Coordinates of N, CA and C in Angstrom, one line a residue:
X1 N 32.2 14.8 11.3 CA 31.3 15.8 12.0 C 31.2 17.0 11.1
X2 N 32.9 17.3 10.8 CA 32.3 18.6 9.4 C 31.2 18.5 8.5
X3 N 31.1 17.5 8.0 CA 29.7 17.4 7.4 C 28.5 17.6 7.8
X4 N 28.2 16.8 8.7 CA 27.0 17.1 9.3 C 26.7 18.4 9.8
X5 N 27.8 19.1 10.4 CA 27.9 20.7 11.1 C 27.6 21.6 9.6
X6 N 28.1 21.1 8.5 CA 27.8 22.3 7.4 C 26.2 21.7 7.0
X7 N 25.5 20.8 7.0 CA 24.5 20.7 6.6 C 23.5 21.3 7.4
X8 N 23.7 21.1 8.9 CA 22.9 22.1 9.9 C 23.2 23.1 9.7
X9 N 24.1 23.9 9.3 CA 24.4 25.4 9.1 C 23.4 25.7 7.8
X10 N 23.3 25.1 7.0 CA 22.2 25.0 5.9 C 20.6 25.1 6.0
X11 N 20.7 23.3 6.9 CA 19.3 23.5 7.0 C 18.8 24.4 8.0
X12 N 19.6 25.3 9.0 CA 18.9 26.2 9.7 C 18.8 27.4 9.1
X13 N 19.0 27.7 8.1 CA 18.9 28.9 7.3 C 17.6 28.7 6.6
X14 N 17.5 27.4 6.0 CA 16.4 27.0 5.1 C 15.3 27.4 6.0
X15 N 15.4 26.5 7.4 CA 14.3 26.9 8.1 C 13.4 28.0 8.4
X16 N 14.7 29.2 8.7 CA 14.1 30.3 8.6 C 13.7 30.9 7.5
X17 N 14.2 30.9 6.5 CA 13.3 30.9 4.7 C 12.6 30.9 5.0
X18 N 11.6 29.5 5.3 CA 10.1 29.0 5.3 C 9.7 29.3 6.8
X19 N 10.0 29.4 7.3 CA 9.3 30.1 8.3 C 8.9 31.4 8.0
X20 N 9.7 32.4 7.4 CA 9.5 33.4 7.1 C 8.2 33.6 6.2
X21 N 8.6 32.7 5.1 CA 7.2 33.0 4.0 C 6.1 32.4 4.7
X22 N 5.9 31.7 5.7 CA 4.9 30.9 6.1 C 3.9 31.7 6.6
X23 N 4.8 33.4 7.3 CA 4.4 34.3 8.0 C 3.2 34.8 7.1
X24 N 3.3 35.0 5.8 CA 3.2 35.8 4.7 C 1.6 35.6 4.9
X25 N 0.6 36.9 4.1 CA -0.5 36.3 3.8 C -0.5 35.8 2.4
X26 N -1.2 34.9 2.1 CA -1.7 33.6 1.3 C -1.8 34.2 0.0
X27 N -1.4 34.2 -1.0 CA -1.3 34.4 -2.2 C -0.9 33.3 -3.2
X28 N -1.3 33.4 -4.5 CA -0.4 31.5 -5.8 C 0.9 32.1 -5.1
X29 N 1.7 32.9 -5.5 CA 3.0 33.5 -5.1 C 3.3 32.6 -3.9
X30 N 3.1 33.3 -3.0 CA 3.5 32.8 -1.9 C 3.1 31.2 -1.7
X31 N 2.3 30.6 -1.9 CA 1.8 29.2 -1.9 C 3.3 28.0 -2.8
X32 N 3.2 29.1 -3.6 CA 4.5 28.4 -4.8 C 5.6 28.5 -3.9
X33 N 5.9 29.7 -3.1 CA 7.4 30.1 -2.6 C 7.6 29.1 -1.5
X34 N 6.3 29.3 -0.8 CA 6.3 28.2 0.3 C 6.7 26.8 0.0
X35 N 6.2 26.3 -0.9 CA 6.3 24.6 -1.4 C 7.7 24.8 -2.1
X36 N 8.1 25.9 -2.6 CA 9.7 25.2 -2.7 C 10.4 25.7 -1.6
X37 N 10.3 26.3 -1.0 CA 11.3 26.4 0.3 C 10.7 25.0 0.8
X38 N 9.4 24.4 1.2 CA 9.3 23.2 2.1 C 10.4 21.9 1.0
X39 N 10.2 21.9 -0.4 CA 11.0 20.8 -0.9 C 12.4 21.2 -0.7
X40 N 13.2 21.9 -0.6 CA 14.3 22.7 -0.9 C 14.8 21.8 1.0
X41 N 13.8 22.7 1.9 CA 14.3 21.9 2.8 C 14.4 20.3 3.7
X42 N 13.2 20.3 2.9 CA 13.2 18.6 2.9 C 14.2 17.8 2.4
X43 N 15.4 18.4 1.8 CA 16.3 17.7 1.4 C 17.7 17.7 2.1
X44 N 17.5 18.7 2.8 CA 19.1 18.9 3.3 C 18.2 18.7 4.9
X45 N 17.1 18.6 4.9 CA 16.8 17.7 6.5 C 16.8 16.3 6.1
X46 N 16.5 15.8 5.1 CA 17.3 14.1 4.7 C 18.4 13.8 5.2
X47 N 19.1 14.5 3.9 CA 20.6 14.7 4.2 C 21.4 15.0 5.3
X48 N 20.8 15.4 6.5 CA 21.2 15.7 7.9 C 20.8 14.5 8.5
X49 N 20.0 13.8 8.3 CA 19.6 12.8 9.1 C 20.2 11.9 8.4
X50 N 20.7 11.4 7.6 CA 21.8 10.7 7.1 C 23.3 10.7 7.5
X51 N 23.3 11.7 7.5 CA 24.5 12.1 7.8 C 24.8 12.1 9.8
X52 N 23.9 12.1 10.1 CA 23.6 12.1 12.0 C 23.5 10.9 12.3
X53 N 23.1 10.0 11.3 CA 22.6 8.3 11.7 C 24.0 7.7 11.1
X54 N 24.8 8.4 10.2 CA 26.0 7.3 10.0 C 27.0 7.8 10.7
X55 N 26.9 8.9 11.2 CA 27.9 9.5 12.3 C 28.0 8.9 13.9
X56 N 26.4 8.8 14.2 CA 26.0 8.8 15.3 C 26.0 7.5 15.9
X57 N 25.5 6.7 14.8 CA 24.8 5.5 15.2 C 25.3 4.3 14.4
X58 N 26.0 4.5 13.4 CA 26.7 3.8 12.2 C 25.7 3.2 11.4
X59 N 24.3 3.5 11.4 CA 23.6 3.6 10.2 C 23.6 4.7 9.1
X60 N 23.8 3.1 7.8 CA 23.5 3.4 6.9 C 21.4 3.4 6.3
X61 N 21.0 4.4 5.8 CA 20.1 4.6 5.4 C 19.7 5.1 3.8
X62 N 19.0 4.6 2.6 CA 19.3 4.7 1.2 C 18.1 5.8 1.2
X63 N 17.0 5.6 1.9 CA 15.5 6.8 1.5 C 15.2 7.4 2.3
X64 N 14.4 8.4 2.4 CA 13.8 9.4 3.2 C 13.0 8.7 4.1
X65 N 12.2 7.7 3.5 CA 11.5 7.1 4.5 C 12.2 5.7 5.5
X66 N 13.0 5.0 5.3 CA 13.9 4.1 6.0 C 14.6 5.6 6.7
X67 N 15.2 6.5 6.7 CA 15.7 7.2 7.4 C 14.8 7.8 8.5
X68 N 13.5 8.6 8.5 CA 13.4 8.5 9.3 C 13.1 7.5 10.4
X69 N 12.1 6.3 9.4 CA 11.9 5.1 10.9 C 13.4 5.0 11.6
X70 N 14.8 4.7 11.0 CA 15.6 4.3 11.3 C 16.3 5.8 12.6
X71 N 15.9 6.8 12.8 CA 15.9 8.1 13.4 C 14.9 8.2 14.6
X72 N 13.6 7.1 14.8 CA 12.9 7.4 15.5 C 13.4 7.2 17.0
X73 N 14.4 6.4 17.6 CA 14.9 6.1 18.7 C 16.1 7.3 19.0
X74 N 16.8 7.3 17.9 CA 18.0 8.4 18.1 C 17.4 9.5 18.4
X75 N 16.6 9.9 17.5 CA 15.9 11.6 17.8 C 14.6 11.6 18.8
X76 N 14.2 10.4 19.3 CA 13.1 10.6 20.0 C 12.2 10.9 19.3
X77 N 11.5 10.4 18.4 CA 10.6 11.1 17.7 C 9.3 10.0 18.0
X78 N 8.0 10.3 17.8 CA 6.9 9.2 18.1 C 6.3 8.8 16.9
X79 N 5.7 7.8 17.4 CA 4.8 6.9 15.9 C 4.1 8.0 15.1
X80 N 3.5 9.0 15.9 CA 3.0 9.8 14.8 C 3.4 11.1 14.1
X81 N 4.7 11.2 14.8 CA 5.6 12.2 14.4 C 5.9 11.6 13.1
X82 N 6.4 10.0 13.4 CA 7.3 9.4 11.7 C 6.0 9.2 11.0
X83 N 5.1 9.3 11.1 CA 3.6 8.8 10.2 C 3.7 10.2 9.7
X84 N 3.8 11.3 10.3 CA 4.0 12.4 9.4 C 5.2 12.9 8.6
X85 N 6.1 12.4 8.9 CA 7.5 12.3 8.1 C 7.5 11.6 6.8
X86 N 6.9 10.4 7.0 CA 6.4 9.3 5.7 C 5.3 10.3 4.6
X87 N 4.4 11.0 5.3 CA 3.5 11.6 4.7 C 4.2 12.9 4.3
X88 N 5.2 14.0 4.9 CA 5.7 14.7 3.9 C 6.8 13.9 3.3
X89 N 7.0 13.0 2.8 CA 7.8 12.5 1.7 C 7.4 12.2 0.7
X90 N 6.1 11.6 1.5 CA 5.1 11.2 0.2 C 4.5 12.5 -0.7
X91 N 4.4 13.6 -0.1 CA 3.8 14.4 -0.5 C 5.2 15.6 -1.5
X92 N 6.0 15.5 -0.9 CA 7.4 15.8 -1.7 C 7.5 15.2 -3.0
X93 N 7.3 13.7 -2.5 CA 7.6 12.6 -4.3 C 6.3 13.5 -5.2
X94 N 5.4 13.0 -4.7 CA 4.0 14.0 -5.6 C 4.4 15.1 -6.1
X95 N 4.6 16.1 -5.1 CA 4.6 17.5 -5.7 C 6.3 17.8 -6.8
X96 N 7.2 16.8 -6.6 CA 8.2 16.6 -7.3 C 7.5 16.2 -9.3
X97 N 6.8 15.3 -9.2 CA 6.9 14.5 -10.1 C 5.0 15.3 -10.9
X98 N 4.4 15.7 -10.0 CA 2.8 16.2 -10.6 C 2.8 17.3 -10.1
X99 N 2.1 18.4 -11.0 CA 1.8 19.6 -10.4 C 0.3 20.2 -11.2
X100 N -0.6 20.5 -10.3 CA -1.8 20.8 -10.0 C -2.0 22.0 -9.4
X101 N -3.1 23.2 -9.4 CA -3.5 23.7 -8.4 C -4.2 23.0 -7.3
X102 N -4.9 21.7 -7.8 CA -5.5 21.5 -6.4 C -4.2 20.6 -5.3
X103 N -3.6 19.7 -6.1 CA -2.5 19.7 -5.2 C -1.6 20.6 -4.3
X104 N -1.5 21.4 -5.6 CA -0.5 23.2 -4.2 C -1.0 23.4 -3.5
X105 N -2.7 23.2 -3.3 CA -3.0 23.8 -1.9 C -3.7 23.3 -1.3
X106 N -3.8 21.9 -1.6 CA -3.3 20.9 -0.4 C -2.0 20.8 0.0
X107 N -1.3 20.6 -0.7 CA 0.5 20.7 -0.2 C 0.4 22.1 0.8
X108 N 0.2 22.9 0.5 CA 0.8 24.3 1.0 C -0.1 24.3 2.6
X109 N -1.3 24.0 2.7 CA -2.3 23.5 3.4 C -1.6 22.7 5.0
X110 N -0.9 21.7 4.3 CA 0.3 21.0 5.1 C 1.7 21.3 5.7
X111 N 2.1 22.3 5.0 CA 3.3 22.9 5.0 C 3.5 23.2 6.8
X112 N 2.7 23.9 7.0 CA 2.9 24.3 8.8 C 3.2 23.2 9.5
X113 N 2.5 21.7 9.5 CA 2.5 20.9 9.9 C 3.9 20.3 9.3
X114 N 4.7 19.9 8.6 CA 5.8 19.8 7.9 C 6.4 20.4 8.8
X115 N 6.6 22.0 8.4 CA 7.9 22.8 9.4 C 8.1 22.2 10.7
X116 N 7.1 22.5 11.2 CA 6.9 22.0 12.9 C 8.0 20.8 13.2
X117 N 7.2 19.8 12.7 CA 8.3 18.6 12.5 C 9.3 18.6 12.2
X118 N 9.7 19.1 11.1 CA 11.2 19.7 10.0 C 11.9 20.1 11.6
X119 N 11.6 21.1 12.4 CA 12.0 22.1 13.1 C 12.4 21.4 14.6
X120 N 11.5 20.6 14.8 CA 12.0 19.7 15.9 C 13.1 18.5 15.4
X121 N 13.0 18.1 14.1 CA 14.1 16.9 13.9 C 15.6 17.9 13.7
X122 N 15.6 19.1 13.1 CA 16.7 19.9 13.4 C 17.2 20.0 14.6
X123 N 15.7 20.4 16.0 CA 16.9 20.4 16.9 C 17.2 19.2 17.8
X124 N 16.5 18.5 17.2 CA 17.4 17.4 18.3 C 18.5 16.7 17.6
X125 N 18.7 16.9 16.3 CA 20.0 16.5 15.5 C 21.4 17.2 16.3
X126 N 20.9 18.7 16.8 CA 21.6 19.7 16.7 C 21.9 19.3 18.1
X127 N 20.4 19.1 18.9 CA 21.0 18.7 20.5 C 22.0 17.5 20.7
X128 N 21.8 16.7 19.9 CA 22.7 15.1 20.1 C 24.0 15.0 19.4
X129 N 23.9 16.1 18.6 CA 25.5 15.8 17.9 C 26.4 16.3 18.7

C-alpha cells in the first residue's frame, strides 16, 4: 500500500501542475508547459494504476494500454472513457517520439480532455484503495 499511497501523493500534485497551466492563456510557452506536465503525468497515473491493479486485484499489467482495459471494471470507467485513455497513450507515444508544431497543438488542443479523465481515474484509485 506504501507504494501506491506515495504515487497518489505524486500524481495529485502533478495534477494540480496542469491544472494550473491549463488555467493559463494560450501561448508556444504555455502549450509546451502544458504537454509536459500532461506526459509527466501520464506516467505516474500509469504507474498508479499498476500499482492499484496488483494491489487491489492481483493484476499484473506490462502497458498503458492493457492497463487501462484491465482498470475498466475496478475503476468503473466506460467504453468511452478507455477509448480515450488508449487515445491519450497513443498521443503520449507520438508526442514522445515526433515533435511538430502542428502536432503541439493538436496535443495541447486535447490536453483538457486528458486531465478530466487523468482526474477521475485519480479519484476513484484514491476512493477504492
Amino acid at each position: 500500500m506504501a507504494k501506491l499511497d506515495n504515487i497518489l501523493v505524486s500524481l495529485k500534485k502533478a495534477l494540480i501542475a496542469w491544472e494550473k497551466v491549463l488555467k493559463e492563456e494560450y501561448s508556444d510557452i504555455v502549450r509546451d508547459a502544458t504537454i509536459q506536465r500532461y506526459k509527466f503525468t501520464f506516467e505516474l497515473l500509469w504507474k498508479a494504476i499498476i500499482s492499484f491493479l496488483e494491489e487491489h486485484e492481483g493484476i499484473l499489467c506490462n502497458s498503458p494500454k492493457s492497463c487501462f482495459r484491465e482498470a475498466k471494471k475496478s475503476l468503473n470507467l466506460t467504453e468511452e472513457e478507455i477509448e480515450l485513455c488508449i487515445k491519450m497513450t497513443d498521443s503520449r507515444n507520438l508526442s514522445v517520439h515526433t515533435y511538430s508544431e502542428k502536432l503541439a497543438k493538436i496535443l495541447y488542443n486535447n490536453t483538457k480532455k486528458y486531465f478530466q479523465i487523468s482526474k477521475k481515474i485519480f479519484e476513484q484509485i484514491e476512493e477504492n484503495s
